[in-house]
Short mmCIF file of C-alpha atoms and ligand atoms in Angstrom, two decimals:
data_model
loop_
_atom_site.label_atom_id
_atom_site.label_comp_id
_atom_site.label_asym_id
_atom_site.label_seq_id
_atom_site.Cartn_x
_atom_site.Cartn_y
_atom_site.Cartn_z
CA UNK A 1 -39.62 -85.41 47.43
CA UNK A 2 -39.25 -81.70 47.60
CA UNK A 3 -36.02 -80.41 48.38
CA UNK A 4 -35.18 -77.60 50.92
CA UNK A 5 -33.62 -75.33 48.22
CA UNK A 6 -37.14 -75.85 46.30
CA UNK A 7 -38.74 -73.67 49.33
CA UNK A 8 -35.43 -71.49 49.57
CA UNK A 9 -34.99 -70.23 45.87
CA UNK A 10 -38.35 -69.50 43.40
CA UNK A 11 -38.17 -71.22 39.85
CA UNK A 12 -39.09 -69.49 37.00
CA UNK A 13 -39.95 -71.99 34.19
CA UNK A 14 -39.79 -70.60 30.64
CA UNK A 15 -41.18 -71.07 27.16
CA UNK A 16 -41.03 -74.64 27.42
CA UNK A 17 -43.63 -76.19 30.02
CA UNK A 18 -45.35 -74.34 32.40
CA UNK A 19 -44.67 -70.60 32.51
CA UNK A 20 -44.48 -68.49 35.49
CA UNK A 21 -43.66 -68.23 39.29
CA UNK A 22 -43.40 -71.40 41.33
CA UNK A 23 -42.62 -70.85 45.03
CA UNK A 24 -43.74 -73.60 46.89
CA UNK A 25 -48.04 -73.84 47.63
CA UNK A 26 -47.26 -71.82 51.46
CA UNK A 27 -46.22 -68.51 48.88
CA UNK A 28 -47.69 -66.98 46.26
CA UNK A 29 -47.65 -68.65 42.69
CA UNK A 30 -48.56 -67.14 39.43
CA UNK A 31 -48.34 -68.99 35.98
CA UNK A 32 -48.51 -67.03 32.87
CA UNK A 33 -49.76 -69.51 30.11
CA UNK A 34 -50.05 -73.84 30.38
CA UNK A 35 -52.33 -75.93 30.03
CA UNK A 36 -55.85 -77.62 32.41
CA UNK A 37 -54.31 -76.33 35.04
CA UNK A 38 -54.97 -72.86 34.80
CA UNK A 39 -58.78 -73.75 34.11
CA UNK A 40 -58.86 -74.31 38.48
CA UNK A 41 -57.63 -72.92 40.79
CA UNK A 42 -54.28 -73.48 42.29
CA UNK A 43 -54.11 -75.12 45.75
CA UNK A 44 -55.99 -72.58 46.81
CA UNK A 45 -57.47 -73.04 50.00
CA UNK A 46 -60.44 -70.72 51.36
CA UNK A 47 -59.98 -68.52 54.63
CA UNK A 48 -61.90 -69.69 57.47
CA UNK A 49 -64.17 -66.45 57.46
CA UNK A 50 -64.58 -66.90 53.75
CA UNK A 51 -66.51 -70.86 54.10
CA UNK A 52 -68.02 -69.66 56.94
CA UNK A 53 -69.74 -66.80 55.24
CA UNK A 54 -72.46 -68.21 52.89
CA UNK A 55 -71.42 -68.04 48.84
CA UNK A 56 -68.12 -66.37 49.73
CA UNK A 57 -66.08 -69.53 48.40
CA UNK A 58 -68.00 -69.26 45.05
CA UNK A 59 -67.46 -65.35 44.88
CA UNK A 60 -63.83 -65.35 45.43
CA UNK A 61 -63.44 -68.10 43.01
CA UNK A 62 -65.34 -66.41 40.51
CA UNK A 63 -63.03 -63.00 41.51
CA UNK A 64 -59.99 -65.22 40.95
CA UNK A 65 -60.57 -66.71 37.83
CA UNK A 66 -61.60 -63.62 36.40
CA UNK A 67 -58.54 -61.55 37.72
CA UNK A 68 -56.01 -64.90 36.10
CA UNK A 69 -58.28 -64.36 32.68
CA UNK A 70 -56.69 -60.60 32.70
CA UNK A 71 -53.25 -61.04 33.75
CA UNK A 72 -52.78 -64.10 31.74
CA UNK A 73 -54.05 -62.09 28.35
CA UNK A 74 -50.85 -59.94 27.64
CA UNK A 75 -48.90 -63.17 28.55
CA UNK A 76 -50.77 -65.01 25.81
CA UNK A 77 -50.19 -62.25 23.07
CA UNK A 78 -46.53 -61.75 23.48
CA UNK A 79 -46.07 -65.52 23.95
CA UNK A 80 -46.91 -65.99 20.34
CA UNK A 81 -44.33 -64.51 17.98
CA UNK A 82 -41.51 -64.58 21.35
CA UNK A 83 -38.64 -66.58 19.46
CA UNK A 84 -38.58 -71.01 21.48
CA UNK A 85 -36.34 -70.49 24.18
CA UNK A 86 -34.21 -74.20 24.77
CA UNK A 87 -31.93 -76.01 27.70
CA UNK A 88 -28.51 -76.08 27.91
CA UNK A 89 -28.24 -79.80 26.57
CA UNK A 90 -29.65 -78.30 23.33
CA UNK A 91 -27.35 -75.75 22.54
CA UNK A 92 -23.92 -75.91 21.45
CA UNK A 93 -21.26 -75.89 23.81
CA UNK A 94 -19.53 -72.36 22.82
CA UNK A 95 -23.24 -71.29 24.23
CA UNK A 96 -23.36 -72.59 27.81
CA UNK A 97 -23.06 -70.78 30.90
CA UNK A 98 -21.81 -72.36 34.11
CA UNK A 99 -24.74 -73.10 36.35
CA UNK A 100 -27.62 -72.02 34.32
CA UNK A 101 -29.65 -74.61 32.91
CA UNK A 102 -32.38 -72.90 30.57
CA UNK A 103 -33.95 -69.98 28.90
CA UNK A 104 -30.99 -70.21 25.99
CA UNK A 105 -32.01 -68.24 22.52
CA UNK A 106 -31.78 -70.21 18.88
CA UNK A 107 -27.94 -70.14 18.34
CA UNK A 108 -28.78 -69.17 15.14
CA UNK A 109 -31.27 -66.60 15.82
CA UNK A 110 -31.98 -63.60 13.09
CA UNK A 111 -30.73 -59.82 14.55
CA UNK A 112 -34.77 -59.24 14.66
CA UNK A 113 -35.02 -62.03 16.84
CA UNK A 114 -32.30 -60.69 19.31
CA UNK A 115 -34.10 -57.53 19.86
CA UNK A 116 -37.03 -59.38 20.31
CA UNK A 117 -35.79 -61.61 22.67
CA UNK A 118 -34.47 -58.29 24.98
CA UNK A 119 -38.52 -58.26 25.92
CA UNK A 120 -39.14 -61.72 26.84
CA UNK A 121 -37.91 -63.73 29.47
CA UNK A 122 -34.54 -65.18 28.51
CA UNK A 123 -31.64 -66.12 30.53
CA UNK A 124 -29.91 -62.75 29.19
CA UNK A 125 -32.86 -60.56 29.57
CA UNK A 126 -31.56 -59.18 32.96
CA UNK A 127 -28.06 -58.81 31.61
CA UNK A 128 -28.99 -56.86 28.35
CA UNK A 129 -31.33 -54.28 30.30
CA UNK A 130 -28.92 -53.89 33.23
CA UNK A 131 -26.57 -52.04 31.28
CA UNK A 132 -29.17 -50.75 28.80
CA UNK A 133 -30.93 -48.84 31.38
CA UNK A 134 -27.10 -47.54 33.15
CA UNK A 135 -26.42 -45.99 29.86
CA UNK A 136 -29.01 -43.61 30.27
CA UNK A 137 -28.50 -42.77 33.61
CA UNK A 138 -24.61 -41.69 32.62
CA UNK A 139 -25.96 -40.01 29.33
CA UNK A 140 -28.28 -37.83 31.57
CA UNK A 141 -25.63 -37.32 34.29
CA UNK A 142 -23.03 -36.28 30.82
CA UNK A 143 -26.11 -34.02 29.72
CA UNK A 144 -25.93 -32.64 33.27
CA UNK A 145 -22.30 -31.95 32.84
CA UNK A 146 -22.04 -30.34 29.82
CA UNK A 147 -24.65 -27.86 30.69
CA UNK A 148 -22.53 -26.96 33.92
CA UNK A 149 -18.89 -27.32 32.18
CA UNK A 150 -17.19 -26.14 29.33
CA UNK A 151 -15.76 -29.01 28.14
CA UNK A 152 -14.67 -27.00 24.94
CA UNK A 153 -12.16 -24.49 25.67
CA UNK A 154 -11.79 -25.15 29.64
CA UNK A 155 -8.69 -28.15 29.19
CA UNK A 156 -8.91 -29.02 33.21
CA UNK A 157 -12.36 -30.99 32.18
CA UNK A 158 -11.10 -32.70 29.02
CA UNK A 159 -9.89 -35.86 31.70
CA UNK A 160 -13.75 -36.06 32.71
CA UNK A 161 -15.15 -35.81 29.26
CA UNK A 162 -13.20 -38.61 28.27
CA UNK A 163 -13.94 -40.53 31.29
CA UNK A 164 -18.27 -39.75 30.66
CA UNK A 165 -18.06 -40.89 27.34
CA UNK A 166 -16.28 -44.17 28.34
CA UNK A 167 -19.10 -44.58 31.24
CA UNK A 168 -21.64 -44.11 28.62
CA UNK A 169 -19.76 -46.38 25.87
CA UNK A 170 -18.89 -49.26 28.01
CA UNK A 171 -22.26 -50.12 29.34
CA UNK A 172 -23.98 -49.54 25.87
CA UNK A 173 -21.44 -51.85 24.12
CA UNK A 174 -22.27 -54.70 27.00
CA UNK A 175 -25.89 -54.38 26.07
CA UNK A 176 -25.25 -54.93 22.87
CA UNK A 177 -23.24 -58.00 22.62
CA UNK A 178 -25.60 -59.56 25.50
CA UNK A 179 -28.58 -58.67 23.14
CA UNK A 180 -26.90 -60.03 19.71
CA UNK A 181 -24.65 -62.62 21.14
CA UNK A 182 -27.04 -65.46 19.69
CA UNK A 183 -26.34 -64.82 16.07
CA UNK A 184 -23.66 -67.13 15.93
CA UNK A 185 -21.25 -68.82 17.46
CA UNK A 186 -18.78 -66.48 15.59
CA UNK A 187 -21.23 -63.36 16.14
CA UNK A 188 -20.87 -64.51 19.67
CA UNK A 189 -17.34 -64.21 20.03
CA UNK A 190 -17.27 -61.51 17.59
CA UNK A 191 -19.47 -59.32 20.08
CA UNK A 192 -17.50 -59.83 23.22
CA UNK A 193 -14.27 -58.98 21.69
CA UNK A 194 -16.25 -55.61 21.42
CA UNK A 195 -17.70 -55.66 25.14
CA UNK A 196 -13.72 -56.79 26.24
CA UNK A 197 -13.06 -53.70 24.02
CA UNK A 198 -15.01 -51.10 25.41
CA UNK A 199 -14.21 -52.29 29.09
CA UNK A 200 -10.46 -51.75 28.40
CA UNK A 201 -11.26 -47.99 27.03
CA UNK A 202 -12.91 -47.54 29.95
CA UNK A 203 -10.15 -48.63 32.08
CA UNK A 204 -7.72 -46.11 29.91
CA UNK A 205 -10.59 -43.66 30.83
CA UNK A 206 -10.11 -44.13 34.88
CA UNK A 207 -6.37 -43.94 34.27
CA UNK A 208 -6.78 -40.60 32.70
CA UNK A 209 -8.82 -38.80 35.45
CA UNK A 210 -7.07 -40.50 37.57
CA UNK A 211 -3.88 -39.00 36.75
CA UNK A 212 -5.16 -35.89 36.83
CA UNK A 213 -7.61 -35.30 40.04
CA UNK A 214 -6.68 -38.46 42.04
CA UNK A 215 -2.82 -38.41 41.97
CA UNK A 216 -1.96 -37.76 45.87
CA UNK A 217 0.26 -34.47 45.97
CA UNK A 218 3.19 -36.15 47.04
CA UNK A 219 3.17 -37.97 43.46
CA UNK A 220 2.29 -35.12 41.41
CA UNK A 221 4.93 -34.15 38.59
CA UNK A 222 6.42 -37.62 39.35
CA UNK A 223 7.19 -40.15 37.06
CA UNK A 224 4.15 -42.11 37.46
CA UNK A 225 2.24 -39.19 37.48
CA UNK A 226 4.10 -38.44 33.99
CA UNK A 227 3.94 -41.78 32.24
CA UNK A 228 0.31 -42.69 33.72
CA UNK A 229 -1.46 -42.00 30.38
CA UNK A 230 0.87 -43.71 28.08
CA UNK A 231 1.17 -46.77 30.49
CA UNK A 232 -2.67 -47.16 30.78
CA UNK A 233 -2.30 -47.28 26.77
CA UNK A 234 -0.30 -49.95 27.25
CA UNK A 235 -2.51 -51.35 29.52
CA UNK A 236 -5.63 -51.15 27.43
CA UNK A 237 -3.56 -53.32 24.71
CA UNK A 238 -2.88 -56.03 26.88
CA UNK A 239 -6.16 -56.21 28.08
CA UNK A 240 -8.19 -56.07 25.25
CA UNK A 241 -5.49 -59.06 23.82
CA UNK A 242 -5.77 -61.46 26.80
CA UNK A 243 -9.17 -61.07 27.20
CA UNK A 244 -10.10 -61.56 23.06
CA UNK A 245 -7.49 -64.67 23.53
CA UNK A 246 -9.17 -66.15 26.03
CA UNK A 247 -12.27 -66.95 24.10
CA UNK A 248 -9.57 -68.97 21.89
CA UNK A 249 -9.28 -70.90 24.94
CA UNK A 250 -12.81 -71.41 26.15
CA UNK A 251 -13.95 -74.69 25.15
CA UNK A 252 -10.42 -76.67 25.62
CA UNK A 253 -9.12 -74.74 28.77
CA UNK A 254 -12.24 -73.30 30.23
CA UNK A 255 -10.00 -72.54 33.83
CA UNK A 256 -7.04 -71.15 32.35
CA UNK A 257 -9.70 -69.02 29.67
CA UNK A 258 -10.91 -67.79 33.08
CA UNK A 259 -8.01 -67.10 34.55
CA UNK A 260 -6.78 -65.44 32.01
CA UNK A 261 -9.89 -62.96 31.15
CA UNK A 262 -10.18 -62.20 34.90
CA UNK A 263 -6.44 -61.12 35.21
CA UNK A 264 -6.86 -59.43 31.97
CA UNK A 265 -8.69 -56.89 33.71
CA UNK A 266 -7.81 -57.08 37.13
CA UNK A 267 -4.36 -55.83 35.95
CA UNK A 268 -5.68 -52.54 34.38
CA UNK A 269 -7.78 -51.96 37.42
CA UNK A 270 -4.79 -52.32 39.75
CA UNK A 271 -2.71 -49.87 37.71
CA UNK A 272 -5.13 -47.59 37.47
CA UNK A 273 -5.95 -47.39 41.41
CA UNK A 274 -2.46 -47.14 42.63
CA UNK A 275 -2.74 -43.71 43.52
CA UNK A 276 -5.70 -43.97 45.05
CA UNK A 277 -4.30 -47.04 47.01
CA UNK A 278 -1.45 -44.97 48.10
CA UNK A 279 -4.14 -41.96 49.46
CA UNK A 280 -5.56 -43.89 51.48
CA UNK A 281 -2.72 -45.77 53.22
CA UNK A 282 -1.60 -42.25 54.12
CA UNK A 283 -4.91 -41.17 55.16
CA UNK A 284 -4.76 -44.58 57.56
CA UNK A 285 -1.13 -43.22 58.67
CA UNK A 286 -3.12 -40.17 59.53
CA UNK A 287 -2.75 -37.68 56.91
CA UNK A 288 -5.00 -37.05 54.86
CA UNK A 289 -5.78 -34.29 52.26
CA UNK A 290 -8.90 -33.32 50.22
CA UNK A 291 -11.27 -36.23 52.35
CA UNK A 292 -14.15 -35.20 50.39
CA UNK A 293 -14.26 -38.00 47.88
CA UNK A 294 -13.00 -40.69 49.89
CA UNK A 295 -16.05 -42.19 51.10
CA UNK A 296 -17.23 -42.15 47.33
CA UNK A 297 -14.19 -43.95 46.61
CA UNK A 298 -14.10 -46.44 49.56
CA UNK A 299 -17.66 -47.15 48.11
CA UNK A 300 -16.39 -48.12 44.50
CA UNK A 301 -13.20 -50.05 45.70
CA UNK A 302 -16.20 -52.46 47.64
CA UNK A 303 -18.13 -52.63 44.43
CA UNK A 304 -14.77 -53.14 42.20
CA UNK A 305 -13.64 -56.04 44.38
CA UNK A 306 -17.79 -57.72 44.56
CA UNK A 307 -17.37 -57.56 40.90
CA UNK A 308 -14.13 -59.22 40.27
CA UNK A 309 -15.68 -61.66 42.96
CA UNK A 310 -19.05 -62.54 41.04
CA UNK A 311 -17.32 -62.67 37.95
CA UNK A 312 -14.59 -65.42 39.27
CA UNK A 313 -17.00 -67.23 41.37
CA UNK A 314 -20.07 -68.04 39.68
CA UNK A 315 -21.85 -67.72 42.39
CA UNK A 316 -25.10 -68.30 43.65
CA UNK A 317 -25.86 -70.05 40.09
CA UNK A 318 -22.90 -72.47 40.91
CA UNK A 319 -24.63 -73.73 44.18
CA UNK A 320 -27.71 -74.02 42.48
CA UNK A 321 -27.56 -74.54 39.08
CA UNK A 322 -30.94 -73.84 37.39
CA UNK A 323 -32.00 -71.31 40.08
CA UNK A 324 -31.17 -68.30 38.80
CA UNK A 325 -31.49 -69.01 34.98
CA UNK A 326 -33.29 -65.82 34.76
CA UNK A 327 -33.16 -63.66 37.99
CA UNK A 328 -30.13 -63.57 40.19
CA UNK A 329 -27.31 -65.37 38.58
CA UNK A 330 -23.59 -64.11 39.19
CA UNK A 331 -23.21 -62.06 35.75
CA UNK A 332 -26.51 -59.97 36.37
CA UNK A 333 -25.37 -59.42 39.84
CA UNK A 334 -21.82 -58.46 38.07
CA UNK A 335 -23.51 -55.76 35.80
CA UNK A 336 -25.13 -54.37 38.71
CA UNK A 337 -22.07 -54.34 40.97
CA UNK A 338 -20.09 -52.70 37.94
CA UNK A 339 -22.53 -49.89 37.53
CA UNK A 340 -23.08 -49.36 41.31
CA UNK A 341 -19.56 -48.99 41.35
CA UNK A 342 -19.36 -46.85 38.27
CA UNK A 343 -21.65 -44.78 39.85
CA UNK A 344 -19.56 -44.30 42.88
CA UNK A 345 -16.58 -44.04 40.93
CA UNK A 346 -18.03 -40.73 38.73
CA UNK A 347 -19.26 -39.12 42.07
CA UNK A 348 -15.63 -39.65 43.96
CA UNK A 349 -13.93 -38.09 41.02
CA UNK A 350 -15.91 -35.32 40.28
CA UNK A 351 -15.43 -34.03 43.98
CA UNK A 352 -11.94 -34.86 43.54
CA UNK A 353 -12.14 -32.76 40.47
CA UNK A 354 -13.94 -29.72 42.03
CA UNK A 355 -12.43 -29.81 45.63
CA UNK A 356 -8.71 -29.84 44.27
CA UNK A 357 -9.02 -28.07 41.21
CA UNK A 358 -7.20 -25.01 42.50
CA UNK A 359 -4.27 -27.00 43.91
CA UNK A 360 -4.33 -29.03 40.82
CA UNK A 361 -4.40 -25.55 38.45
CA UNK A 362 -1.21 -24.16 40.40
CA UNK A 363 0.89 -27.12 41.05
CA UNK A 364 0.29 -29.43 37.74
CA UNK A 365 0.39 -29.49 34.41
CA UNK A 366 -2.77 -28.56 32.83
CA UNK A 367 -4.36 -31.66 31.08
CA UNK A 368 -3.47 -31.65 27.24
CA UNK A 369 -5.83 -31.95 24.32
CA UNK A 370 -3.13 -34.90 23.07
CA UNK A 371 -2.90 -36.67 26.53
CA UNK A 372 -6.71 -36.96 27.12
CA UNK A 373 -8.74 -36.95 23.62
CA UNK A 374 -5.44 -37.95 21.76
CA UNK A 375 -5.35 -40.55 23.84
CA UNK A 376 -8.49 -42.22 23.17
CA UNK A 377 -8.71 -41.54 19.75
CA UNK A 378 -5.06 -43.61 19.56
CA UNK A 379 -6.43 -46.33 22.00
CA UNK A 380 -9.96 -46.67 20.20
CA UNK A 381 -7.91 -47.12 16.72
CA UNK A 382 -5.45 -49.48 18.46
CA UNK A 383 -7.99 -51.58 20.09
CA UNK A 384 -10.42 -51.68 16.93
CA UNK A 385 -7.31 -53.05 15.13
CA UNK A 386 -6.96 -55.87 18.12
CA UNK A 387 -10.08 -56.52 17.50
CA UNK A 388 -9.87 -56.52 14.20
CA UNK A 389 -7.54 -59.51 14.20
CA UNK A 390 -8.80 -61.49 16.24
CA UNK A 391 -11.59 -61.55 14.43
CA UNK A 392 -10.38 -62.22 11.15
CA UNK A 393 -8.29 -65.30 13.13
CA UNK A 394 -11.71 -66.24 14.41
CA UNK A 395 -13.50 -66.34 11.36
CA UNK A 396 -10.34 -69.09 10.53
CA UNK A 397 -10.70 -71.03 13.19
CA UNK A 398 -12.12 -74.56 11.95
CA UNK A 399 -13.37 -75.96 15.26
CA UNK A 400 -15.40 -73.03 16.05
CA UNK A 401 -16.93 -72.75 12.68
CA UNK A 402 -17.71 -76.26 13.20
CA UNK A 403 -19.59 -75.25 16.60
CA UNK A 404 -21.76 -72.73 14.56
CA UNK A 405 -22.52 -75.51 11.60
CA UNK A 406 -24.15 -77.98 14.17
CA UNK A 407 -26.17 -74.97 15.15
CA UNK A 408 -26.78 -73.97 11.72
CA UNK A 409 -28.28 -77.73 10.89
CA UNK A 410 -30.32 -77.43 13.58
CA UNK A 411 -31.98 -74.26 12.80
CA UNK A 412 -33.33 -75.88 9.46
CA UNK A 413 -34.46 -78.65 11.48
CA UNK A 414 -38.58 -77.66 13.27
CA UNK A 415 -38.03 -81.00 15.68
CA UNK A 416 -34.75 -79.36 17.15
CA UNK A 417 -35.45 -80.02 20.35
CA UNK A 418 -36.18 -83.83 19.68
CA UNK A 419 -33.06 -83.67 17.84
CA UNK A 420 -31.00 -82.02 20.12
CA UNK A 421 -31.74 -84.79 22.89
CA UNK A 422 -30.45 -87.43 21.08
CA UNK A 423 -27.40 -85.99 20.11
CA UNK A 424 -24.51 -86.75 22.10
CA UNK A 425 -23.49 -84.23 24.63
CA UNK A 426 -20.99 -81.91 23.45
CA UNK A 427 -19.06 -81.95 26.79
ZN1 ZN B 1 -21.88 -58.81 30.60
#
């Protein structure tokens, strides 16, 4: 029997079987490639004015079959050299995703087949392309920048140039360990220590412009307003270290691994929004200053906590898993919410930037070349050193070697998936 969420949520069914739509016979339904069934047509049933008008059931038909022969062709073509796609059961478990239940890549697939697999339907299709396509956006809205700023010789920009190029770097680096994560198990590890990376830069980048266009006046030439850079530094350390250590963790302590990577970078995000936390609890006590980017910032706070939420939760994959394999599950929806947010984030500081610059220019410091560029160059070197080591620890590790040799015997192996189902579960 049918269940209620089999009306409620469409199923997309990959390599294996049937491919295509599937949404219930009341809604429309598409298949891409398969067997008889695509010879006839699909529970189709005939409009009353159609039977009723003589040879319209055998025109249609003819229309329809014709019209599948077309849209199934492309289909066909790309389906042949598209790398097998496989179920969770038959990939190791360093692979696995909560909740999603197919559409995995070879666990041993070739750098070729990665890039490959970024144009056919995977399970990380969506995730690679939504922050493939972001990075572009930033680059043009950077392009856009530079051609309005001098971000040479005019040191009041240098906070935003650092803060573009981490909006352009973190995205990109995402993309890329979501397209080549399926190299290896240690590849896989290898390239989200880079995508933990690039996130904690970019949280060094926030702290910068931060500290210099968000600051409320009442904290500028503080303390905190003097020690925000080097703290973030810190910051971006500690991040970067939890969240590479809690890949150690994965497969014995998935929860605590979680816990861990999600306070990771909650922490950074907190420090970094302080100031704007404490702008607008005065704005609530009723008064507020330069109001022009607040909305812009209300926006991204919204979007900053939806993230942190999808990430955490899971969610809707975890109340259906198998649903959203391949449109819809939590981490596409967190790439999305990260870039909206992003997004909302760049607009909110670059009014700050412009609608306080003169207060900024007379009662502040002037952003240094060693507190904004210095910084990141010391940060990237720090964190590629991080990296660095846990990598070479990685490469050590015997039990996760161990997770890449079962996946290595199975690539030599053509009846993997025969295999694979008569292997004990990994759990
Ligand atoms: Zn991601």
């Amino acid at each position: 029997m049918k269940k209620v969420s089999d009306h409620l949520f469409p199923i997309w069914r990959g390599a294996r079987g049937v491919q295509g739509w599937s949404w219930g016979r009341s809604g429309a339904k598409w298949e891409s490639a398969g067997g008889e069934a695509e010879d006839q047509l699909l529970g189709f049933d005939c409009p009353v004015w159609c039977v009723l008008c003589r040879g319209g059931r055998a025109w249609l038909q003819g229309a329809c079959q014709r019209g599948r022969g077309a849209f199934r062709l492309p289909a066909d073509m790309l389906s042949i050299k598209l790398p097998q796609l496989f179920d969770i059961h038959q990939v190791p478990k360093v692979f696995r995703e909560d909740g999603i239940i197919s559409g995995y890549r070879h666990p041993r697939s070739s750098a070729l087949d990665c890039i490959l697999s970024s144009f056919q339907m995977t399970n990380e299709t969506v995730n690679i392309w939504t922050h493939f396509l972001p990075t572009w956006y930033f680059l043009w809205r950077f392009s856009i920048l530079c051609s309005t700023l001098n971000f040479l010789t005019e040191s009041y920009t240098w906070p935003l140039l650092v803060y573009m190029l981490l909006i352009c770097v973190y995205p990109f680096t995402s993309s890329c360990a979501h397209t080549f994560s399926t190299m290896s198990a240690e590849a896989r590890h290898i390239c989200y220590f880079f995508d933990y990376g690039a996130l904690s830069l970019y949280s060094l980048g926030c702290a910068i412009t931060y500290g210099s266009y968000v600051m409320p006046d009442c904290w500028v030439n503080s303390w905190l307003h003097e020690h925000f850079v080097p703290i973030a530094i810190g910051n971006t350390l500690f991040c970067t270290s939890m969240s590479c250590y809690s890949r150690f963790l994965e497969l014995q302590f998935p929860r605590k691994s979680k816990i861990l990577r999600t306070g990771a970078f909650v922490f950074p995000f907190l420090f970094d929004n302080i100031p704007l936390f404490y702008r607008l609890l005065i704005c609530c006590g009723g008064s507020c200053s330069h109001t022009e980017a607040l909305s812009s910032h209300c926006y991204h706070l919204i979007f900053a906590f939806l993230t942190c939420f999808l990430f955490a939760s899971h969610l809707p994959e975890r109340l259906a898993p198998g649903r959203f394999d391949y449109f819809g599950h939590s981490h596409q929806l967190f790439h999305i919410c990260a870039v909206v947010g992003t997004h909302f984030q760049m607009e909110a500081v670059l009014a700050d930037m412009t609608s306080r610059q003169a207060w900024l220019i007379s009662q502040a410091a002037v952003p240094s070349f060693l507190g904004t560029m210095g910084a990141l160059a010391v940060s990237v070197l720090l964190n590629l050193g991080i990296i660095s080591l846990f990598s070479a620890s990685l490469l050590q590790t015997p039990h996760l070697n161990a997770q890449s040799g079962v996946a290595s015997a199975r690539h030599s192996n053509p009846g993997l998936s025969q295999q694979a189902s008569a292997e004990p579960k990994e759990e």
